[in-house]
Structures are given as C-alpha cells and as structure tokens.
Short mmCIF file of C-alpha atoms and ligand atoms in Angstrom, two decimals:
data_model
loop_
_atom_site.label_atom_id
_atom_site.label_comp_id
_atom_site.label_asym_id
_atom_site.label_seq_id
_atom_site.Cartn_x
_atom_site.Cartn_y
_atom_site.Cartn_z
CA MET A 1 -0.07 0.18 0.44
CA ARG A 2 1.06 3.44 -0.86
CA ASP A 3 0.70 6.59 1.79
CA VAL A 4 -1.42 8.67 1.05
CA ALA A 5 -2.11 12.06 2.79
CA ILE A 6 -4.52 14.85 2.64
CA VAL A 7 -2.36 18.03 2.26
CA SER A 8 -5.18 20.63 2.13
CA TYR A 9 -9.08 21.15 2.19
CA ALA A 10 -11.69 23.97 1.56
CA GLN A 11 -15.09 24.60 1.55
CA THR A 12 -17.61 26.99 1.33
CA PRO A 13 -19.35 29.07 4.25
CA TYR A 14 -22.80 26.21 4.18
CA VAL A 15 -25.76 28.52 3.46
CA ALA A 16 -29.40 27.31 3.42
CA SER A 17 -30.14 28.71 0.12
CA GLU A 18 -27.61 29.89 -2.22
CA THR A 19 -29.69 32.50 -4.30
CA LYS A 20 -27.21 34.41 -6.04
CA ARG A 21 -24.07 31.54 -7.16
CA ASN A 22 -25.07 28.71 -9.72
CA GLU A 23 -22.46 25.55 -8.80
CA VAL A 24 -19.53 26.86 -10.95
CA GLU A 25 -19.51 30.07 -9.48
CA MET A 26 -19.59 28.00 -5.95
CA LEU A 27 -17.03 26.08 -6.67
CA MET A 28 -14.05 28.30 -8.04
CA PRO A 29 -13.12 29.47 -4.95
CA VAL A 30 -13.00 26.61 -2.89
CA LEU A 31 -10.85 24.49 -5.76
CA SER A 32 -8.94 27.87 -5.94
CA GLU A 33 -8.86 27.78 -1.93
CA ALA A 34 -7.88 23.87 -1.91
CA VAL A 35 -5.22 23.74 -4.94
CA ASP A 36 -3.56 26.56 -3.53
CA LYS A 37 -3.15 25.39 -0.18
CA SER A 38 -1.88 22.29 -1.55
CA GLY A 39 1.55 23.71 -2.75
CA ILE A 40 0.92 21.43 -5.98
CA PRO A 41 0.25 23.81 -8.92
CA ARG A 42 -2.86 22.55 -10.72
CA ARG A 43 -1.64 21.40 -13.72
CA GLU A 44 0.76 18.98 -11.94
CA ILE A 45 -2.50 17.18 -10.19
CA GLY A 46 -2.83 14.18 -11.42
CA PHE A 47 -6.19 13.50 -10.98
CA THR A 48 -9.57 14.92 -10.25
CA CYS A 49 -12.82 12.80 -9.22
CA SER A 50 -16.00 14.72 -8.02
CA GLY A 51 -19.52 13.66 -6.20
CA SER A 52 -22.97 15.20 -7.19
CA THR A 53 -25.89 14.25 -8.17
CA ASP A 54 -28.14 15.80 -11.05
CA TYR A 55 -31.19 15.33 -8.76
CA LEU A 56 -30.49 18.11 -6.84
CA ALA A 57 -30.06 20.50 -9.35
CA GLY A 58 -32.77 19.12 -11.76
CA GLN A 59 -30.36 19.29 -14.40
CA SER A 60 -29.42 16.40 -16.50
CA PHE A 61 -25.05 16.38 -16.93
CA SER A 62 -24.98 19.65 -14.26
CA PHE A 63 -21.85 16.88 -13.22
CA VAL A 64 -19.97 17.96 -16.47
CA ALA A 65 -20.88 21.84 -16.49
CA ALA A 66 -18.79 21.33 -13.35
CA VAL A 67 -15.80 20.70 -14.87
CA ASP A 68 -15.76 24.40 -16.31
CA ALA A 69 -14.59 25.27 -12.66
CA ILE A 70 -11.79 23.30 -12.78
CA GLY A 71 -10.06 24.54 -15.81
CA ALA A 72 -9.47 21.02 -17.54
CA TRP A 73 -7.55 22.42 -20.19
CA PRO A 74 -4.80 20.90 -21.16
CA PRO A 75 -6.84 18.18 -21.04
CA ILE A 76 -6.61 16.22 -17.68
CA CYS A 77 -7.77 13.28 -16.31
CA GLU A 78 -11.16 12.60 -14.62
CA SER A 79 -13.85 10.99 -12.97
CA HIS A 80 -17.08 11.72 -11.23
CA VAL A 81 -19.53 9.87 -9.02
CA GLU A 82 -22.90 10.01 -7.98
CA MET A 83 -22.30 9.65 -4.91
CA ASP A 84 -21.19 12.25 -2.17
CA GLY A 85 -17.99 13.64 -2.19
CA ALA A 86 -16.43 11.13 0.16
CA TRP A 87 -16.46 8.06 -2.29
CA ALA A 88 -14.98 10.30 -4.82
CA PHE A 89 -12.03 10.71 -2.09
CA TYR A 90 -12.43 6.67 -2.07
CA GLU A 91 -11.88 7.06 -6.07
CA ALA A 92 -8.75 9.13 -6.26
CA TRP A 93 -7.27 6.93 -3.33
CA ILE A 94 -7.47 3.73 -5.29
CA LYS A 95 -6.31 5.80 -8.06
CA ILE A 96 -2.85 6.67 -6.66
CA GLN A 97 -2.83 3.57 -4.67
CA CYS A 98 -2.61 1.73 -8.58
CA GLY A 99 0.17 4.11 -8.72
CA GLU A 100 -1.68 6.09 -11.75
CA ALA A 101 -1.49 9.03 -9.57
CA ASP A 102 0.58 10.85 -7.32
CA SER A 103 -1.67 13.44 -6.29
CA ALA A 104 -5.62 14.19 -6.88
CA LEU A 105 -8.10 17.08 -6.57
CA VAL A 106 -11.28 15.31 -4.80
CA PHE A 107 -14.33 17.63 -4.78
CA SER A 108 -17.94 17.92 -4.54
CA PHE A 109 -21.25 20.00 -4.02
CA GLY A 110 -25.23 20.68 -4.09
CA ARG A 111 -27.90 22.98 -3.82
CA ALA A 112 -30.03 20.95 -2.44
CA SER A 113 -32.23 23.65 -1.55
CA MET A 114 -33.60 24.42 -5.01
CA GLY A 115 -35.67 21.24 -4.71
CA ASP A 116 -37.06 19.66 -2.04
CA LEU A 117 -34.67 17.22 -1.16
CA PRO A 118 -36.68 14.17 1.15
CA SER A 119 -38.87 14.04 -1.51
CA VAL A 120 -35.38 14.14 -4.40
CA LEU A 121 -33.87 11.83 -2.24
CA THR A 122 -37.45 8.77 -2.46
CA LEU A 123 -35.39 8.72 -6.34
CA GLN A 124 -32.43 6.39 -4.68
CA LEU A 125 -34.90 3.64 -3.36
CA ASP A 126 -36.14 0.71 -5.44
CA PRO A 127 -38.34 1.55 -8.13
CA TYR A 128 -40.45 -1.07 -8.30
CA VAL A 129 -41.97 -1.80 -5.09
CA LEU A 130 -40.49 1.10 -2.42
CA GLN A 131 -40.05 4.21 -4.35
CA PRO A 132 -44.37 4.45 -5.75
CA LEU A 133 -44.62 4.28 -2.24
CA HIS A 134 -43.24 7.63 -2.02
CA PRO A 135 -41.71 7.27 1.51
CA ASP A 136 -39.51 10.43 1.78
CA ALA A 137 -36.39 10.67 4.08
CA ILE A 138 -37.62 12.08 6.76
CA SER A 139 -39.92 9.44 7.16
CA LEU A 140 -37.51 6.44 6.80
CA ALA A 141 -35.34 8.11 8.73
CA ALA A 142 -38.31 8.14 11.67
CA LEU A 143 -38.83 4.36 10.96
CA GLN A 144 -35.87 3.76 12.12
CA ALA A 145 -35.88 6.08 14.85
CA ARG A 146 -39.11 4.52 15.92
CA ALA A 147 -37.05 0.89 15.87
CA LEU A 148 -34.37 2.15 18.27
CA LEU A 149 -37.04 3.44 21.01
CA ASP A 150 -38.61 0.06 20.62
CA ALA A 151 -35.52 -1.33 21.36
CA GLY A 152 -34.73 0.42 23.74
CA LEU A 153 -31.45 1.64 22.30
CA GLY A 154 -32.01 5.42 22.22
CA SER A 155 -34.80 7.94 23.65
CA GLU A 156 -36.37 10.96 22.76
CA ARG A 157 -33.90 13.31 25.52
CA GLU A 158 -30.55 11.41 24.07
CA TRP A 159 -31.36 12.80 20.79
CA ALA A 160 -32.30 16.25 22.02
CA GLU A 161 -28.58 16.38 23.98
CA VAL A 162 -26.72 15.12 20.59
CA ALA A 163 -28.86 18.47 18.78
CA ALA A 164 -27.60 20.65 21.69
CA ARG A 165 -24.12 19.70 21.40
CA CYS A 166 -23.60 19.52 18.09
CA ARG A 167 -24.80 23.57 18.08
CA ARG A 168 -22.60 23.84 21.01
CA ASP A 169 -19.90 22.65 19.00
CA ALA A 170 -20.41 24.66 15.82
CA LYS A 171 -19.91 28.00 17.42
CA ASP A 172 -16.39 27.10 17.09
CA ASN A 173 -16.63 26.63 12.84
CA PRO A 174 -17.09 29.44 10.99
CA ASP A 175 -18.47 27.34 8.28
CA ALA A 176 -21.41 26.36 9.95
CA LEU A 177 -24.69 26.73 9.13
CA VAL A 178 -26.95 25.78 12.82
CA LYS A 179 -25.52 26.87 15.77
CA GLY A 180 -25.45 28.56 19.32
CA ASP A 181 -26.63 27.34 22.87
CA VAL A 182 -29.98 25.85 22.88
CA ASP A 183 -31.81 24.61 25.93
CA VAL A 184 -32.56 20.51 25.92
CA GLU A 185 -35.96 21.30 27.66
CA ALA A 186 -36.82 23.27 25.22
CA LEU A 187 -35.53 21.33 22.44
CA LEU A 188 -37.80 18.45 23.62
CA ALA A 189 -40.77 20.98 23.89
CA GLU A 190 -40.72 21.50 19.90
CA PRO A 191 -43.74 19.61 17.97
CA ASN A 192 -43.48 15.88 16.02
CA VAL A 193 -42.62 16.85 12.25
CA VAL A 194 -42.75 13.04 11.70
CA SER A 195 -43.17 11.14 15.35
CA PRO A 196 -41.02 10.62 16.62
CA LEU A 197 -38.25 13.28 14.74
CA ARG A 198 -38.64 17.03 16.18
CA GLU A 199 -37.04 19.64 13.97
CA HIS A 200 -33.45 19.56 15.83
CA THR A 201 -33.13 15.88 14.98
CA LEU A 202 -33.41 16.36 11.53
CA PRO A 203 -30.72 17.65 9.06
CA PRO A 204 -30.43 21.37 7.37
CA VAL A 205 -30.80 21.68 4.31
CA THR A 206 -28.08 23.10 3.22
CA ASP A 207 -26.37 24.36 0.36
CA GLY A 208 -22.46 23.94 -0.29
CA ALA A 209 -19.46 22.92 -1.68
CA ALA A 210 -16.29 21.19 -0.76
CA ALA A 211 -12.49 20.02 -2.45
CA MET A 212 -9.86 18.37 -1.28
CA VAL A 213 -6.06 18.03 -2.33
CA ILE A 214 -4.26 14.60 -1.66
CA ALA A 215 -0.68 13.34 -2.54
CA ALA A 216 1.19 9.65 -1.73
CA GLY A 217 3.42 9.34 0.81
CA ASP A 218 6.82 12.19 -0.89
CA VAL A 219 4.80 14.51 -2.67
CA ALA A 220 2.49 14.44 0.34
CA ARG A 221 5.45 15.51 2.54
CA LYS A 222 7.38 17.57 0.11
CA VAL A 223 4.18 19.95 0.14
CA CYS A 224 2.68 19.68 3.14
CA GLU A 225 4.40 20.30 6.85
CA LYS A 226 1.57 18.15 8.56
CA PRO A 227 0.02 15.57 6.12
CA VAL A 228 -2.85 13.85 7.60
CA TRP A 229 -2.02 10.54 6.48
CA VAL A 230 -4.84 7.97 5.39
CA ARG A 231 -4.45 4.97 7.91
CA GLY A 232 -7.03 3.07 6.80
CA LEU A 233 -10.07 3.26 4.18
CA ASP A 234 -12.96 0.72 3.50
CA HIS A 235 -16.67 1.43 2.89
CA ARG A 236 -19.80 -1.47 2.81
CA VAL A 237 -23.12 -1.66 1.44
CA ASP A 238 -25.92 -3.24 3.39
CA PRO A 239 -29.11 -4.11 1.65
CA HIS A 240 -31.46 -1.83 -0.43
CA SER A 241 -34.45 -2.07 0.87
CA PRO A 242 -34.55 -0.92 4.25
CA GLY A 243 -37.46 -3.54 4.59
CA LEU A 244 -34.58 -6.50 4.69
CA ARG A 245 -32.77 -4.47 7.45
CA ASP A 246 -33.05 -4.52 11.04
CA LEU A 247 -32.53 -0.81 11.15
CA THR A 248 -30.99 -0.30 14.89
CA LEU A 249 -27.92 -1.96 13.13
CA ALA A 250 -25.44 -0.80 10.79
CA PRO A 251 -24.10 -4.21 9.68
CA SER A 252 -21.52 -2.30 7.22
CA ALA A 253 -20.28 0.70 8.90
CA LYS A 254 -19.19 -2.13 11.71
CA LEU A 255 -17.33 -4.10 9.06
CA ALA A 256 -15.87 -0.83 7.54
CA GLY A 257 -14.46 0.25 10.95
CA GLU A 258 -13.09 -3.31 11.32
CA LYS A 259 -11.44 -3.37 8.08
CA ALA A 260 -10.33 0.08 8.50
CA GLY A 261 -8.82 -0.63 11.57
CA ALA A 262 -10.59 1.67 13.33
CA ALA A 263 -9.91 0.17 16.96
CA SER A 264 -6.29 -0.49 16.22
CA LYS A 265 -4.99 2.26 18.64
CA PRO A 266 -7.25 4.76 20.42
CA LEU A 267 -9.35 7.46 18.70
CA ASP A 268 -8.90 11.30 19.48
CA LEU A 269 -12.43 11.79 17.82
CA ALA A 270 -14.98 10.87 15.27
CA GLU A 271 -16.20 13.03 12.50
CA LEU A 272 -19.69 10.57 11.71
CA HIS A 273 -21.83 11.72 9.09
CA THR A 274 -25.59 11.32 10.77
CA PRO A 275 -28.23 13.39 9.02
CA PHE A 276 -30.27 12.08 12.01
CA ALA A 277 -29.36 12.31 15.56
CA PRO A 278 -30.42 8.71 16.00
CA GLN A 279 -28.23 7.76 14.14
CA GLU A 280 -25.65 8.84 15.90
CA GLY A 281 -26.15 5.55 19.13
CA ILE A 282 -26.31 3.59 16.20
CA LEU A 283 -22.67 4.16 14.70
CA ARG A 284 -20.96 4.44 18.20
CA ARG A 285 -22.31 1.04 19.08
CA ALA A 286 -21.11 -0.23 14.69
CA LEU A 287 -17.89 1.54 15.46
CA ALA A 288 -17.60 0.54 18.46
CA LEU A 289 -16.21 4.07 19.96
CA GLY A 290 -15.82 4.89 23.49
CA ASP A 291 -17.26 7.80 26.08
CA ASP A 292 -13.16 9.25 25.09
CA VAL A 293 -14.04 9.72 21.40
CA ARG A 294 -14.89 13.36 21.00
CA ILE A 295 -18.35 13.25 18.68
CA ASN A 296 -18.41 15.43 16.02
CA PRO A 297 -16.66 18.09 17.19
CA SER A 298 -17.17 20.12 13.83
CA GLY A 299 -21.01 20.94 14.88
CA GLY A 300 -21.37 17.72 12.26
CA PRO A 301 -24.40 17.17 9.70
CA LEU A 302 -26.72 18.59 12.24
CA ALA A 303 -25.35 21.85 11.95
CA ALA A 304 -24.49 21.57 8.09
CA ASN A 305 -26.00 18.76 6.12
CA PRO A 306 -25.05 20.05 2.16
CA MET A 307 -26.09 17.09 0.42
CA MET A 308 -23.15 14.98 -1.81
CA VAL A 309 -21.01 17.37 0.05
CA ALA A 310 -21.49 16.35 3.90
CA GLY A 311 -19.23 12.86 3.79
CA LEU A 312 -16.64 14.82 2.76
CA ALA A 313 -16.79 17.85 4.73
CA ARG A 314 -16.79 15.15 7.57
CA LEU A 315 -12.76 14.26 6.23
CA GLY A 316 -12.03 17.30 5.66
CA GLU A 317 -13.42 18.37 8.81
CA ALA A 318 -11.30 15.61 10.99
CA ALA A 319 -8.56 16.28 8.79
CA ARG A 320 -8.69 20.22 10.62
CA GLN A 321 -8.95 19.45 13.52
CA LEU A 322 -6.17 17.57 13.15
CA TRP A 323 -4.26 20.29 11.72
CA THR A 324 -5.39 22.79 14.19
CA GLY A 325 -3.91 19.78 17.77
CA LYS A 326 -6.77 18.92 18.70
CA GLY A 327 -5.40 15.33 18.44
CA GLU A 328 -3.67 13.34 16.84
CA ARG A 329 -6.07 10.02 15.68
CA ALA A 330 -9.67 10.87 13.99
CA LEU A 331 -12.12 9.08 12.36
CA ALA A 332 -13.93 9.94 9.78
CA HIS A 333 -17.08 8.20 8.12
CA ALA A 334 -19.51 8.68 5.81
CA THR A 335 -23.35 7.19 4.45
CA GLN A 336 -25.71 7.18 1.62
CA GLY A 337 -28.73 5.88 0.85
CA PRO A 338 -31.20 5.52 3.44
CA CYS A 339 -31.25 4.56 6.87
CA LEU A 340 -26.94 4.72 6.56
CA GLN A 341 -27.62 1.92 3.92
CA GLN A 342 -23.70 2.47 2.49
CA ASN A 343 -20.94 3.19 4.86
CA LEU A 344 -17.61 4.29 4.42
CA VAL A 345 -15.24 4.78 7.15
CA CYS A 346 -11.74 6.30 7.20
CA ILE A 347 -8.83 6.70 9.62
CA LEU A 348 -6.88 9.53 9.81
CA GLU A 349 -3.40 10.54 11.52
CA VAL A 350 -0.99 13.12 12.08
CA ALA A 351 1.68 11.59 13.70
CA MET B 1 -49.78 -20.05 -18.36
CA SER B 2 -52.40 -18.78 -16.97
CA GLU B 3 -53.65 -14.92 -17.40
CA GLU B 4 -53.02 -14.43 -13.77
CA GLN B 5 -48.86 -16.06 -13.62
CA LYS B 6 -47.91 -13.61 -16.49
CA THR B 7 -44.98 -11.93 -15.97
CA VAL B 8 -44.85 -8.31 -15.40
CA LYS B 9 -42.88 -6.59 -18.27
CA ALA B 10 -43.07 -2.84 -17.36
CA ILE B 11 -44.80 -0.87 -14.74
CA ASP B 12 -45.34 2.91 -14.55
CA GLY B 13 -43.73 5.10 -12.25
CA PRO B 14 -45.28 8.92 -12.44
CA THR B 15 -42.35 11.09 -10.62
CA ARG B 16 -42.45 14.51 -10.52
CA LEU B 17 -39.97 17.03 -8.55
CA GLU B 18 -40.56 20.99 -8.76
CA TYR B 19 -37.74 23.33 -8.39
CA ARG B 20 -37.09 26.53 -7.93
CA TYR B 21 -34.09 27.30 -10.29
CA SER B 22 -31.56 30.01 -9.54
CA PRO B 23 -29.26 30.49 -12.07
CA GLY B 24 -26.37 32.43 -10.62
CA ARG B 25 -24.67 35.57 -11.59
CA ALA B 26 -23.30 35.50 -14.53
CA SER B 27 -26.23 34.14 -16.05
CA THR B 28 -28.83 36.40 -14.41
CA ARG B 29 -26.53 39.51 -15.74
CA PHE B 30 -26.88 37.80 -19.14
CA LEU B 31 -30.63 36.72 -18.76
CA ARG B 32 -31.32 40.53 -17.73
CA GLY B 33 -29.32 41.31 -21.26
CA MET B 34 -31.67 39.31 -23.12
CA GLU B 35 -34.54 41.25 -21.83
CA GLN B 36 -33.39 44.24 -23.55
CA LYS B 37 -32.17 42.47 -26.67
CA LYS B 38 -28.94 42.77 -25.66
CA ILE B 39 -26.32 39.87 -25.42
CA LEU B 40 -24.08 40.51 -22.90
CA GLY B 41 -21.37 37.67 -22.96
CA GLN B 42 -18.59 37.47 -20.41
CA LYS B 43 -14.40 37.28 -21.12
CA CYS B 44 -11.97 35.23 -18.83
CA VAL B 45 -9.49 37.25 -16.54
CA GLY B 46 -7.30 34.49 -17.95
CA CYS B 47 -7.03 34.19 -21.75
CA GLY B 48 -9.37 36.56 -22.49
CA ARG B 49 -12.43 34.14 -24.50
CA VAL B 50 -15.66 35.88 -24.31
CA TYR B 51 -18.09 33.59 -23.48
CA VAL B 52 -21.84 33.78 -24.77
CA PRO B 53 -24.22 32.32 -23.20
CA PRO B 54 -21.56 32.67 -20.21
CA ARG B 55 -21.63 30.56 -16.64
CA GLY B 56 -19.44 32.68 -14.54
CA ALA B 57 -16.54 30.08 -15.68
CA CYS B 58 -13.86 29.99 -18.21
CA ALA B 59 -13.93 26.05 -18.99
CA ARG B 60 -10.44 26.09 -20.03
CA CYS B 61 -8.79 28.22 -17.05
CA GLY B 62 -11.23 27.74 -14.77
CA LEU B 63 -11.38 31.45 -13.83
CA PRO B 64 -13.72 33.91 -13.23
CA THR B 65 -15.67 35.14 -16.32
CA GLU B 66 -15.70 38.63 -14.95
CA GLU B 67 -15.70 41.64 -17.63
CA GLU B 68 -19.00 41.85 -19.14
CA VAL B 69 -18.46 42.51 -23.61
CA GLU B 70 -21.69 43.38 -24.97
CA VAL B 71 -21.72 41.46 -28.57
CA GLN B 72 -23.77 41.66 -32.12
CA ASP B 73 -26.27 39.32 -32.74
CA THR B 74 -24.52 38.78 -36.37
CA GLY B 75 -22.11 35.92 -36.72
CA THR B 76 -20.68 33.02 -38.53
CA ILE B 77 -22.00 29.76 -39.03
CA VAL B 78 -19.09 27.42 -37.60
CA THR B 79 -20.48 23.75 -37.88
CA PHE B 80 -23.89 22.43 -38.70
CA THR B 81 -25.70 19.15 -39.06
CA ILE B 82 -29.50 19.04 -40.86
CA VAL B 83 -32.25 16.77 -39.15
CA ARG B 84 -34.40 14.73 -41.17
CA VAL B 85 -35.86 12.70 -38.92
CA PRO B 86 -39.02 13.61 -36.63
CA SER B 87 -38.49 13.59 -32.95
CA GLN B 88 -40.28 13.80 -29.85
CA ASN B 89 -41.31 17.73 -28.42
CA ILE B 90 -39.78 19.05 -31.53
CA GLU B 91 -42.84 20.77 -33.89
CA ILE B 92 -40.12 22.42 -36.64
CA GLU B 93 -41.00 20.69 -39.61
CA LEU B 94 -38.57 18.53 -41.66
CA PRO B 95 -35.60 18.97 -42.89
CA TYR B 96 -34.35 21.78 -40.22
CA CYS B 97 -31.04 22.82 -39.98
CA ALA B 98 -29.48 23.40 -36.29
CA ALA B 99 -26.59 25.54 -36.51
CA SER B 100 -23.02 25.98 -34.23
CA ILE B 101 -22.91 30.06 -34.14
CA LEU B 102 -20.47 32.20 -33.42
CA LEU B 103 -22.00 35.56 -32.49
CA ASP B 104 -18.89 38.41 -34.18
CA GLY B 105 -17.35 39.74 -30.00
CA ALA B 106 -17.60 36.09 -29.32
CA ASP B 107 -15.58 33.21 -29.34
CA ILE B 108 -17.43 30.00 -28.41
CA PRO B 109 -20.10 29.08 -30.55
CA PHE B 110 -23.92 27.93 -29.19
CA THR B 111 -25.98 25.84 -30.84
CA ALA B 112 -28.85 27.36 -32.46
CA LEU B 113 -32.20 27.04 -35.14
CA LEU B 114 -31.72 28.31 -38.69
CA ARG B 115 -34.88 29.42 -40.76
CA ASP B 116 -35.62 30.48 -43.92
CA VAL B 117 -32.94 29.64 -45.42
CA PRO B 118 -32.91 25.86 -47.92
CA VAL B 119 -30.79 23.38 -46.43
CA GLU B 120 -28.93 22.58 -48.96
CA THR B 121 -27.54 26.20 -49.46
CA VAL B 122 -26.31 25.94 -45.59
CA ARG B 123 -22.47 25.96 -45.88
CA LEU B 124 -19.71 26.78 -43.32
CA GLY B 125 -18.43 30.23 -43.17
CA MET B 126 -22.06 31.28 -43.63
CA ARG B 127 -23.12 34.46 -42.47
CA VAL B 128 -26.20 34.63 -40.22
CA GLN B 129 -28.32 37.58 -37.75
CA GLY B 130 -30.68 36.65 -34.88
CA VAL B 131 -34.24 36.64 -35.43
CA TRP B 132 -35.86 38.27 -32.26
CA LYS B 133 -39.32 37.46 -30.84
CA PRO B 134 -41.69 40.76 -30.88
CA ASP B 135 -40.85 43.29 -27.98
CA ALA B 136 -44.29 42.01 -26.65
CA GLU B 137 -42.95 38.81 -26.18
CA LEU B 138 -39.15 39.52 -24.63
CA GLY B 139 -38.63 38.07 -21.54
CA PRO B 140 -35.59 36.83 -19.48
CA SER B 141 -34.36 34.16 -21.75
CA PHE B 142 -32.40 33.12 -24.77
CA ASP B 143 -35.32 32.02 -26.81
CA ASN B 144 -35.73 36.22 -27.75
CA ILE B 145 -33.96 35.11 -30.44
CA ASP B 146 -36.27 33.02 -32.45
CA HIS B 147 -33.77 31.31 -34.68
CA PHE B 148 -31.16 32.84 -37.32
CA THR B 149 -30.94 33.63 -40.66
CA ALA B 150 -29.09 33.75 -43.45
CA LEU B 151 -27.45 37.28 -44.03
CA ASP B 152 -26.16 38.28 -47.57
CA GLU B 153 -22.66 38.62 -46.69
CA PRO B 154 -19.30 37.05 -48.32
CA ASP B 155 -18.64 33.43 -46.35
CA VAL B 156 -15.85 33.92 -43.92
CA PRO B 157 -12.94 31.78 -45.28
CA PHE B 158 -12.36 28.77 -42.52
CA GLU B 159 -8.61 29.83 -41.32
CA LYS B 160 -11.12 32.90 -39.40
CA PHE B 161 -12.64 30.64 -37.26
CA GLN B 162 -11.10 27.40 -36.73
CA GLU B 163 -9.52 28.20 -34.02
CA HIS B 164 -13.67 28.51 -32.36
CA LEU B 165 -14.94 25.03 -32.90
ZN1 LIG C 401 -9.99 31.46 -19.91
#
C-alpha cells in the first residue's frame, strides 16, 4: 500500500439557500483555495474526481458543467461519482494506490435548496416496490428512530442532547449553518415533524461545496508541513431495501470500521455523517466508539448537511481538527442511501 | 401459463419533482440583458475568451469571467447538421438546420435553429443574424432570439474561425 495523505481542504461557508451563485460560481473559489493551499501546481495534479447528483439541481449532466470550474485544459484525467464526495475521495485514493497518479483533487457540491430534498431522496429507493409508495427521507429516518425506541436503544432526550451538543460545538466552526446554545428541555418541547422526530433531530437543508487535495507519500511530505495520513479506508453496503434490515444496526459501518482498523489504536475524535440525530448512537455502537472519543467537534451534519458534500466534509473537518492540534488520530465516516445503508470509514493520523 | 401468472414486463412509475431554479450571477446578468435585446457575453480574466451565454467560468482556465462584453446578434456558422428525422417534443418542419453559431465578438459558439434558408445551401462560414421575437414577447430568456437566418454577406474563410469550433 502507498502512503496517502490529505494535504489541503477548503469548503464554502454553508448556507440554507445559495441563490446568488450557480454551482460553478460556488466551486471556483473553493477549488482555487484547496489547490493553492496544497502547494501543488494545478497542472501537476494527476487526477480529479467529483461527487454530486443531478437530481439536486434537476439538470441532467450538471456534473459535466461543473468541470468548467476546474480549467480542464490541457485535457486532464477526470472522473465523477453519483455519490457523496467521500466516495470520490475513495476513487482518488484507489487511483493513487494503483500508481496512476501521485496526487488528486477531490470535490463535491450541491444546491439542495432548489428542490424538495426529502422527496428528491425518494428517487434513490428501488423503483418497483418501494419508490411508488413515496416514503421520503425523513419518514424513513423516523421508522429507524422508532425502531431504536422500541428496542430500548435510544431516547428522545438522548437525541436532543446530541443536537444541543452539535449546535454548541458548531459555534467554533465559522462554516456551520445551525449553531448556538440551546436548552434540551426547549428542544424536547418542539412538536414532532414526523413522529418521533422533532425539528432538531433533522439535518438542515444546506447548500455548499468542498474540495480537497490528497497526495502520495513523497509528494505529501514535500508540499505539506503536517500531512494527514490515511491509515485505513473501507466502504461497505447493506441491502438496498430498508425492509430487509434491522434498522437499529449498521452492519456495513461495523465491517468498514473493522477493515479500516478503527480499533487498532485509541481515537481522539470521530466525524460521523449522521444526518439524523438518532443515527449517532447506531454508529457509536457499530464503530465501538467509547465516551472518550469526541464526536463531531465541527458540529457535524446537524449543524450543516450539504447534500453530496457532508461526507467529504467529515474527512475535511477531521483533517482540520488534526491540523489544529485537537488530536492525533481521527475517524471520518460518510454515509449514503436510506437509514445508513452505505458506510465509508477512514482512519486519519498526523503522527 | 394462466392470465394471472403472466410476467410483469413494465410498470409505470410517475415521478414529479419541482425546482426553484436560480441561475447564478453570470447567467442572471445575461438573462437581464436578453430582456433588453442585448447579448452580454463575459470575458475570461485569464485568456480573454468571450463566453456567450456565460456561466461564470472559463472552461479552459477555471477562472471567473468577470468583464462584461456586449456582442452582436450577427455571426458565422462554424458547423451544422441537417435534421431529417422527427423527434418527440420538437415541432419544426423537416428538414431543418441546427447550426453552431459564433457571434461577432464571441469566442465560443452555441447551437441554434437556422430558418428561411434552403438546407442544401447551408455551409461553413455562412453569415447569419438573429431574428428576435416581438418586443411584447421579450423575457429573461435566450429564446428571445427565435431563430437565425442568412445574411447577404460573403462567407468567412475557415482559417478565420477554425480556433472557435
Ligand atoms: Zn480563460
């Protein structure tokens, strides 16, 4: 295996609705910042990979238009995944492992505010038996939350405490969208949106973009003072149909965590892609995270959940924590699909 | 096989999603110009290429196209195709010409409909001009130019536009 490290990261401030700039206009400053900070000249970056979905903008091939933001001349080696940017990161890592590139630019973007996100996400379900019933993303998460309550594996108070902690931690993150000190009792007094989920347990619809440069050992050491090394990376998938799963568990997250070597040494922090507050407990158990591991110090997806970006942002936020001396070993997690169906785990270290 | 056991070969899955589209800075300025029958391109801060319609970035440089440049509604055909087969949602009489047109002052061509010209006479380098909709029908839309038609001017030699295909 080749050593690969994150050498730079940039993201937009996350907003509820980006109406002034289109995707390309949103991406350009973020791409420039990530490339400039990396110290690798743009033309020398060996591979570029993006993650996004056309359903957010309702425009076919919008990911091709986004290539305008890169400046792909002379022609570059480029790829795209119809997934969160964390999976674009995975593809770029593979490309470097295969020796086909020594560095890569990874980015993702989304303006989910232009459509009705919970309905858009319904289209990721199987089109024959489940999608025609049109269960939206919030309703499916509510089924998962209900299963947790029934199994005694969570409580509404626990979820409110998670939300309050995330908003409090987000105060230190200039890019976060939902932040501040809130009273748990006040959160519990909110009405249900979809029982048993209240507003504070839901991800804010968020627009934004993020970009990252990763590089192989020698290149990373040359350009970066403190490379954030990828010590383990794995992603796994549970059955597509939520009806085939025990929704209180995330076996694919557990397996990905084991394969990535999460437990081989103590972790200082974990950035978990938990769009819904009840999912934090599921992942804590699946990844065997003890109370001494700080969860989502950036505020996490409850503070900003840019669709298709939030997974890549977990990697970026974990790297930022390590760059600023908040720890030496971090776990970054990304998810896709309904109810934590697909899970990616990455172990990052600065030592 | 009985009627009940027939294999299902297809199902209808009606889907409807609604969007509140916002075009961004560059396209907004372009569309506001179109309302006034002005074609506003944008120039790359790096290479100086003028994009019409602009999307905010130079695809070659990855840099913003910040300087606004008004271009003409006259231009040159840099490539074209003659459409002879019908397709859904297009109600134009066959055959017709879809032309890639480089407006005077622009560096990037776009595709538009050419009308009132016998298709067998269409050629590269042919000079054309936009035909605008009546003033009462103008809106923030590129459709304000209903179609293009031939201009009575000498053809432009290939060498003059070969960099703009
Ligand atoms: Zn340029």
